[in-house]
Coordinates of C-alpha atoms in Angstrom, one line a residue:
M176 CA -3.2 90.4 75.4
S177 CA -2.5 86.7 75.1
T178 CA -5.4 84.3 75.1
V179 CA -5.2 80.6 75.7
M180 CA -7.3 78.6 73.2
G181 CA -10.7 78.1 74.6
E182 CA -10.3 80.8 77.2
A183 CA -13.2 83.4 77.3
P184 CA -12.3 86.9 76.2
E185 CA -12.1 89.6 78.9
F186 CA -13.8 92.9 78.9
E187 CA -11.2 95.6 78.3
F188 CA -11.6 99.4 78.4
D189 CA -9.4 100.0 75.4
A190 CA -11.5 97.9 73.0
C191 CA -14.7 98.8 71.2
W192 CA -17.6 96.5 72.0
R193 CA -21.1 95.8 70.5
L194 CA -23.9 93.3 70.9
H195 CA -23.3 90.0 69.1
P196 CA -25.1 90.2 65.7
M197 CA -27.4 87.4 66.9
V198 CA -28.4 89.2 70.1
A199 CA -31.5 91.3 70.4
L200 CA -32.1 93.8 73.2
R201 CA -35.6 94.4 74.4
P202 CA -36.5 97.1 76.8
E203 CA -38.4 95.9 79.9
P204 CA -39.8 97.7 83.0
F205 CA -37.0 96.2 85.0
G206 CA -34.3 97.3 82.5
A207 CA -33.8 95.1 79.5
L208 CA -33.7 91.5 78.2
L209 CA -31.0 90.2 75.9
Y210 CA -31.7 87.2 73.8
H211 CA -29.0 85.3 71.8
F212 CA -30.7 83.6 68.9
G213 CA -27.7 81.4 68.3
T214 CA -27.3 80.0 71.9
R215 CA -30.9 80.6 73.0
K216 CA -29.5 82.2 76.2
L217 CA -31.3 85.0 78.0
S218 CA -29.7 87.7 80.1
F219 CA -31.6 90.1 82.3
L220 CA -30.2 93.6 82.7
K221 CA -31.7 95.0 85.9
N222 CA -29.6 98.2 86.1
Q223 CA -30.5 101.0 83.7
T224 CA -26.9 102.3 83.6
V225 CA -25.8 98.9 82.4
V226 CA -28.5 99.0 79.7
D227 CA -27.4 102.5 78.7
L228 CA -23.7 101.3 78.5
V229 CA -24.6 98.3 76.4
R230 CA -26.5 100.6 74.0
A231 CA -23.8 103.2 73.9
L232 CA -20.7 101.0 73.5
P233 CA -20.8 100.7 69.7
S234 CA -20.9 104.4 69.2
H235 CA -17.7 105.1 71.1
P236 CA -14.1 104.5 70.0
D237 CA -13.5 102.3 73.1
A238 CA -15.3 101.3 76.3
W239 CA -13.6 103.9 78.4
A240 CA -15.1 106.6 76.2
A241 CA -18.6 105.1 76.7
F242 CA -18.0 105.0 80.5
Q243 CA -16.9 108.7 80.5
A244 CA -19.9 109.7 78.4
A245 CA -22.2 108.0 81.0
G246 CA -20.4 110.0 83.8
I247 CA -18.8 106.9 85.3
D248 CA -15.2 107.4 86.5
R249 CA -12.7 104.6 87.2
S250 CA -13.5 104.6 90.9
A251 CA -17.1 103.7 90.3
A252 CA -16.6 101.4 87.3
R253 CA -16.1 98.1 89.0
P254 CA -19.8 96.9 89.1
Y255 CA -20.4 97.9 85.5
V256 CA -17.2 96.2 84.4
T257 CA -18.3 93.0 86.3
A258 CA -21.7 93.1 84.5
L259 CA -20.2 93.7 81.0
S260 CA -17.5 91.0 81.6
A261 CA -20.3 88.5 82.2
L262 CA -21.9 89.6 79.0
V263 CA -18.6 89.1 77.1
R264 CA -18.2 85.6 78.7
S265 CA -21.7 84.6 77.6
N266 CA -21.0 85.9 74.1
M267 CA -23.7 88.6 74.3
L268 CA -21.1 91.3 73.8
V269 CA -18.3 91.0 71.3
R270 CA -15.4 93.2 70.1
A271 CA -16.5 95.5 67.3
T272 CA -14.4 95.3 64.2
A273 CA -14.4 97.1 60.9
D274 CA -16.2 94.1 59.4
S275 CA -18.9 94.0 62.1
D276 CA -19.5 97.7 61.6
S277 CA -20.1 97.2 57.9
D278 CA -22.3 94.1 58.6
S279 CA -24.6 96.2 60.8
Q280 CA -25.0 98.8 58.2
S281 CA -26.1 96.5 55.4

């Protein structure tokens, strides 16, 4: 994938994703609230499946595995990809790396 400098990353099925280290997820009656302590942005997740995907993404080798574990096939994936893409563009979700995995365990 080529990325132009300054261009927002895109959500991709073959990548592993996690919440940005400065993002907290708080369960709410409507779904969940994401707060980014670095940018002070809020995101409201009003769909429980999206909340479940956000929580599950780091524990799967790639996003597609998380979708499959949630019982979402490619024909039904579009609204969830749209939601997760918005979270990537707002820097709530970031690609997981070996370094980020070790950071979260310390």
